[in-house]
């Protein structure tokens, strides 16, 4: 008598099939995060990267609604946008990200050195371990608006120049020269050797930024919100000045203080 083979476990087969389908449906269309991958999202950062073309552009993702607003720029930059759903972008960026239907994968901008700074406005910013990406992004936006020659940051204790920071910078990341240094005090010495006057900004500064002697080229040093200027940074400054504010509050968020200080500096320097 021939024995029949045991019945197939159809339930296990069905579970496997469903798992395969689910995996294919949730597989991300985006590249995996890596040190040489920058993610830019939102209309202004993406448009600025496509216009400036200062970095290698990899892949542009757009929702059906956003595509008509970006397609011409994308084609001019040699990119064929990939259609994605808004939910794909939310899974990649998180539900709080204001992506406006656009995400661009690209390579980091080419690194710059102090010797690469070209003096046009004659003003450089030095950020002393400011770590909040929203603040740094806002500072970059202000720096771009005031045509600042460069923004110097520290390699450590600085945010990633991508994502949230790029969104806060609203496109300025593509147009401001960013110099990353290992030692800010040494960088300030280097700038002094190149003829820069060095002024630190501090709410407890002994002199007013409105009356202190200023000259071009000038580097304005800004400290982190919690610590302010570090000792070595303060010691390298030729002067530490304050903003004279008429109201009862005498200190500002660092990005707002930067905007107010640049307004004073550029007006006085002409």
Short mmCIF file of C-alpha atoms in Angstrom, two decimals:
data_model
loop_
_atom_site.label_atom_id
_atom_site.label_comp_id
_atom_site.label_asym_id
_atom_site.label_seq_id
_atom_site.Cartn_x
_atom_site.Cartn_y
_atom_site.Cartn_z
CA UNK A 1 0.00 0.00 0.00
CA UNK A 2 1.42 3.39 -1.05
CA UNK A 3 1.56 5.98 1.70
CA UNK A 4 0.37 9.44 0.85
CA UNK A 5 2.76 12.31 1.53
CA UNK A 6 1.87 14.43 4.53
CA UNK A 7 -0.38 17.41 3.75
CA UNK A 8 1.37 20.70 3.11
CA UNK A 9 1.28 23.30 5.85
CA UNK A 10 -0.67 25.84 3.86
CA UNK A 11 -0.97 28.24 6.78
CA UNK A 12 2.84 28.48 7.09
CA UNK A 13 3.13 28.99 3.33
CA UNK A 14 0.53 31.76 3.42
CA UNK A 15 2.27 33.45 6.35
CA UNK A 16 5.53 33.42 4.40
CA UNK A 17 3.87 34.85 1.30
CA UNK A 18 2.27 37.67 3.30
CA UNK A 19 5.58 38.47 4.99
CA UNK A 20 7.30 38.70 1.60
CA UNK A 21 4.62 41.01 0.24
CA UNK A 22 4.72 43.19 3.36
CA UNK A 23 8.50 43.42 3.16
CA UNK A 24 8.39 44.49 -0.48
CA UNK A 25 5.74 47.10 0.29
CA UNK A 26 7.70 48.64 3.18
CA UNK A 27 11.11 48.47 1.53
CA UNK A 28 12.42 52.04 1.49
CA UNK A 29 13.06 53.61 -1.92
CA UNK A 30 15.77 55.78 -0.33
CA UNK A 31 19.47 55.22 0.21
CA UNK A 32 20.71 54.04 3.59
CA UNK A 33 22.25 56.69 5.82
CA UNK A 34 26.03 57.06 5.54
CA UNK A 35 28.75 59.62 6.30
CA UNK A 36 28.94 60.69 2.66
CA UNK A 37 25.20 61.08 2.11
CA UNK A 38 23.36 64.34 2.72
CA UNK A 39 19.57 64.52 2.84
CA UNK A 40 17.95 67.82 1.90
CA UNK A 41 14.20 68.29 2.11
CA UNK A 42 11.73 71.13 1.64
CA UNK A 43 11.27 73.53 -1.25
CA UNK A 44 13.99 76.10 -0.45
CA UNK A 45 16.87 73.71 0.39
CA UNK A 46 16.15 71.47 -2.60
CA UNK A 47 15.72 74.35 -5.06
CA UNK A 48 18.93 76.01 -3.83
CA UNK A 49 20.93 72.79 -4.28
CA UNK A 50 19.58 72.35 -7.80
CA UNK A 51 20.40 75.96 -8.69
CA UNK A 52 23.84 76.20 -7.04
CA UNK A 53 25.09 72.76 -8.17
CA UNK A 54 28.01 72.98 -5.75
CA UNK A 55 27.64 69.38 -4.65
CA UNK A 56 27.13 66.06 -6.42
CA UNK A 57 23.38 65.51 -6.74
CA UNK A 58 22.25 61.88 -6.58
CA UNK A 59 18.49 61.36 -6.54
CA UNK A 60 15.50 63.68 -6.29
CA UNK A 61 12.23 62.34 -4.89
CA UNK A 62 9.00 64.25 -5.36
CA UNK A 63 5.32 63.71 -4.74
CA UNK A 64 2.90 64.09 -7.63
CA UNK A 65 1.80 67.47 -6.26
CA UNK A 66 5.34 68.82 -5.83
CA UNK A 67 6.76 67.53 -9.12
CA UNK A 68 5.52 70.36 -11.42
CA UNK A 69 7.16 72.96 -9.17
CA UNK A 70 10.60 71.35 -9.37
CA UNK A 71 10.70 69.39 -12.62
CA UNK A 72 12.25 72.10 -14.79
CA UNK A 73 15.07 72.77 -12.33
CA UNK A 74 15.64 69.05 -11.90
CA UNK A 75 15.93 68.48 -15.64
CA UNK A 76 18.38 71.38 -15.94
CA UNK A 77 20.49 69.78 -13.20
CA UNK A 78 20.43 66.42 -15.01
CA UNK A 79 18.08 64.65 -12.59
CA UNK A 80 14.96 62.65 -13.38
CA UNK A 81 12.72 62.97 -10.31
CA UNK A 82 11.33 59.77 -8.80
CA UNK A 83 7.69 59.85 -7.79
CA UNK A 84 7.01 58.89 -4.18
CA UNK A 85 4.08 59.07 -1.84
CA UNK A 86 3.95 61.57 1.01
CA UNK A 87 3.88 58.62 3.40
CA UNK A 88 7.24 57.43 2.03
CA UNK A 89 8.76 60.80 2.89
CA UNK A 90 7.22 60.76 6.35
CA UNK A 91 8.63 57.30 7.01
CA UNK A 92 12.06 58.50 5.91
CA UNK A 93 12.07 61.88 7.66
CA UNK A 94 9.59 61.50 10.48
CA UNK A 95 6.06 62.88 10.78
CA UNK A 96 7.22 66.31 12.03
CA UNK A 97 9.41 67.13 9.02
CA UNK A 98 7.97 69.82 6.74
CA UNK A 99 9.16 68.20 3.51
CA UNK A 100 6.72 69.91 1.10
CA UNK A 101 6.82 66.80 -1.07
CA UNK A 102 10.53 67.02 -1.89
CA UNK A 103 13.65 65.14 -0.82
CA UNK A 104 17.09 65.30 -2.43
CA UNK A 105 19.95 62.88 -1.77
CA UNK A 106 23.38 64.38 -2.44
CA UNK A 107 27.01 64.31 -1.41
CA UNK A 108 28.43 66.73 1.19
CA UNK A 109 29.78 70.07 0.03
CA UNK A 110 33.51 70.24 -0.63
CA UNK A 111 35.42 71.11 2.54
CA UNK A 112 36.89 74.62 2.74
CA UNK A 113 39.92 75.94 4.59
CA UNK A 114 40.63 79.34 6.10
CA UNK A 115 42.90 80.03 3.14
CA UNK A 116 39.87 79.58 0.85
CA UNK A 117 37.99 82.53 2.37
CA UNK A 118 37.55 85.33 -0.15
CA UNK A 119 37.02 88.72 1.45
CA UNK A 120 34.01 90.46 -0.08
CA UNK A 121 31.98 91.85 2.81
CA UNK A 122 35.02 91.62 5.08
CA UNK A 123 33.04 89.82 7.80
CA UNK A 124 33.43 86.22 9.00
CA UNK A 125 31.46 84.42 11.71
CA UNK A 126 33.05 81.95 14.13
CA UNK A 127 30.66 79.61 15.97
CA UNK A 128 32.05 78.36 19.27
CA UNK A 129 30.47 74.91 19.64
CA UNK A 130 26.89 75.91 18.82
CA UNK A 131 25.21 72.53 18.53
CA UNK A 132 21.51 73.20 17.92
CA UNK A 133 20.77 72.60 14.20
CA UNK A 134 17.89 75.10 14.20
CA UNK A 135 20.16 77.84 15.56
CA UNK A 136 23.03 77.05 13.20
CA UNK A 137 20.63 76.87 10.26
CA UNK A 138 19.13 80.24 11.18
CA UNK A 139 22.64 81.73 11.55
CA UNK A 140 23.55 80.46 8.07
CA UNK A 141 20.41 82.03 6.63
CA UNK A 142 21.31 85.37 8.27
CA UNK A 143 24.94 85.04 7.16
CA UNK A 144 23.79 84.55 3.58
CA UNK A 145 21.45 87.54 3.78
CA UNK A 146 24.29 89.77 5.02
CA UNK A 147 26.75 88.34 2.47
CA UNK A 148 29.13 87.09 5.17
CA UNK A 149 32.36 85.74 3.66
CA UNK A 150 32.43 82.50 5.67
CA UNK A 151 31.14 80.72 8.76
CA UNK A 152 33.74 78.84 10.82
CA UNK A 153 32.60 75.87 12.91
CA UNK A 154 34.36 73.28 15.02
CA UNK A 155 34.64 69.69 13.80
CA UNK A 156 33.39 68.45 17.16
CA UNK A 157 30.31 69.84 18.88
CA UNK A 158 28.71 71.01 15.65
CA UNK A 159 25.48 69.67 14.13
CA UNK A 160 25.27 67.68 10.90
CA UNK A 161 24.99 69.96 7.86
CA UNK A 162 21.97 68.15 6.48
CA UNK A 163 18.30 67.54 7.23
CA UNK A 164 16.95 69.82 9.96
CA UNK A 165 19.83 72.29 9.72
CA UNK A 166 19.50 72.58 5.95
CA UNK A 167 15.76 73.13 6.29
CA UNK A 168 16.31 75.89 8.89
CA UNK A 169 18.94 77.49 6.64
CA UNK A 170 16.30 77.73 3.89
CA UNK A 171 18.78 77.28 1.04
CA UNK A 172 21.67 79.28 2.54
CA UNK A 173 23.72 76.11 3.06
CA UNK A 174 24.48 76.08 -0.67
CA UNK A 175 25.77 79.65 -0.80
CA UNK A 176 27.77 80.24 2.40
CA UNK A 177 31.39 79.10 2.66
CA UNK A 178 31.65 76.83 5.70
CA UNK A 179 35.07 76.18 7.22
CA UNK A 180 35.38 73.34 9.73
CA UNK A 181 38.36 73.52 12.09
CA UNK A 182 39.74 71.24 14.79
CA UNK A 183 40.77 74.06 17.12
CA UNK A 184 38.85 77.35 17.07
CA UNK A 185 41.44 79.25 19.15
CA UNK A 186 44.14 78.30 16.66
CA UNK A 187 41.86 79.34 13.78
CA UNK A 188 41.36 82.75 15.40
CA UNK A 189 45.16 83.10 15.66
CA UNK A 190 45.40 82.24 11.97
CA UNK A 191 42.81 84.88 11.11
CA UNK A 192 44.65 87.47 13.21
CA UNK A 193 47.82 86.71 11.25
CA UNK A 194 45.82 87.41 8.10
CA UNK A 195 44.82 90.84 9.40
CA UNK A 196 41.42 90.10 10.92
CA UNK A 197 40.19 91.97 13.99
CA UNK A 198 38.53 89.53 16.41
CA UNK A 199 35.42 90.51 18.36
CA UNK A 200 33.53 88.18 20.69
CA UNK A 201 29.81 88.71 21.31
CA UNK A 202 28.61 88.34 24.89
CA UNK A 203 25.68 89.86 26.77
CA UNK A 204 28.10 90.72 29.62
CA UNK A 205 30.71 92.25 27.32
CA UNK A 206 32.57 95.26 28.71
CA UNK A 207 32.00 97.37 25.59
CA UNK A 208 29.06 98.08 23.32
CA UNK A 209 29.13 96.75 19.77
CA UNK A 210 27.64 100.08 18.71
CA UNK A 211 30.62 102.11 19.93
CA UNK A 212 33.58 99.73 19.90
CA UNK A 213 36.28 100.33 17.29
CA UNK A 214 35.62 98.08 14.28
CA UNK A 215 37.66 97.48 11.16
CA UNK A 216 37.71 95.16 8.15
CA UNK A 217 38.36 92.32 7.87
CA UNK A 218 36.51 91.27 11.00
CA UNK A 219 35.66 87.93 12.60
CA UNK A 220 32.68 87.92 14.98
CA UNK A 221 32.74 85.03 17.47
CA UNK A 222 29.45 83.66 18.85
CA UNK A 223 29.22 81.32 21.83
CA UNK A 224 26.90 78.42 22.59
CA UNK A 225 23.69 79.31 24.40
CA UNK A 226 24.44 77.34 27.55
CA UNK A 227 28.16 78.14 27.89
CA UNK A 228 28.78 81.28 25.87
CA UNK A 229 32.29 81.85 24.59
CA UNK A 230 34.84 79.39 25.96
CA UNK A 231 37.85 80.75 27.83
CA UNK A 232 40.39 80.15 25.05
CA UNK A 233 38.08 81.70 22.48
CA UNK A 234 37.48 84.74 24.68
CA UNK A 235 41.22 85.14 25.27
CA UNK A 236 41.88 85.19 21.52
CA UNK A 237 39.39 88.03 20.94
CA UNK A 238 40.73 91.57 20.71
CA UNK A 239 37.53 92.71 22.41
CA UNK A 240 34.36 91.19 23.84
CA UNK A 241 31.30 93.33 23.14
CA UNK A 242 27.63 93.32 24.05
CA UNK A 243 24.50 94.31 22.20
CA UNK A 244 22.84 97.30 23.85
CA UNK A 245 19.14 96.44 23.94
CA UNK A 246 16.53 99.03 25.03
CA UNK A 247 14.10 96.54 26.57
CA UNK A 248 14.17 94.82 29.96
CA UNK A 249 15.59 91.59 28.44
CA UNK A 250 19.29 92.06 27.74
CA UNK A 251 20.14 88.79 26.00
CA UNK A 252 18.85 87.05 22.87
CA UNK A 253 18.80 83.60 21.39
CA UNK A 254 22.16 83.16 19.63
CA UNK A 255 20.66 83.20 16.13
CA UNK A 256 18.70 86.38 16.89
CA UNK A 257 21.77 87.94 18.50
CA UNK A 258 23.73 87.08 15.35
CA UNK A 259 21.21 88.91 13.16
CA UNK A 260 21.19 91.98 15.40
CA UNK A 261 25.00 92.01 15.62
CA UNK A 262 25.45 91.70 11.85
CA UNK A 263 23.04 94.58 11.35
CA UNK A 264 25.16 96.77 13.66
CA UNK A 265 28.48 95.61 12.17
CA UNK A 266 27.57 95.97 8.50
CA UNK A 267 25.99 99.39 9.09
CA UNK A 268 29.05 100.66 10.89
CA UNK A 269 31.58 99.16 8.50
CA UNK A 270 29.64 100.38 5.47
#
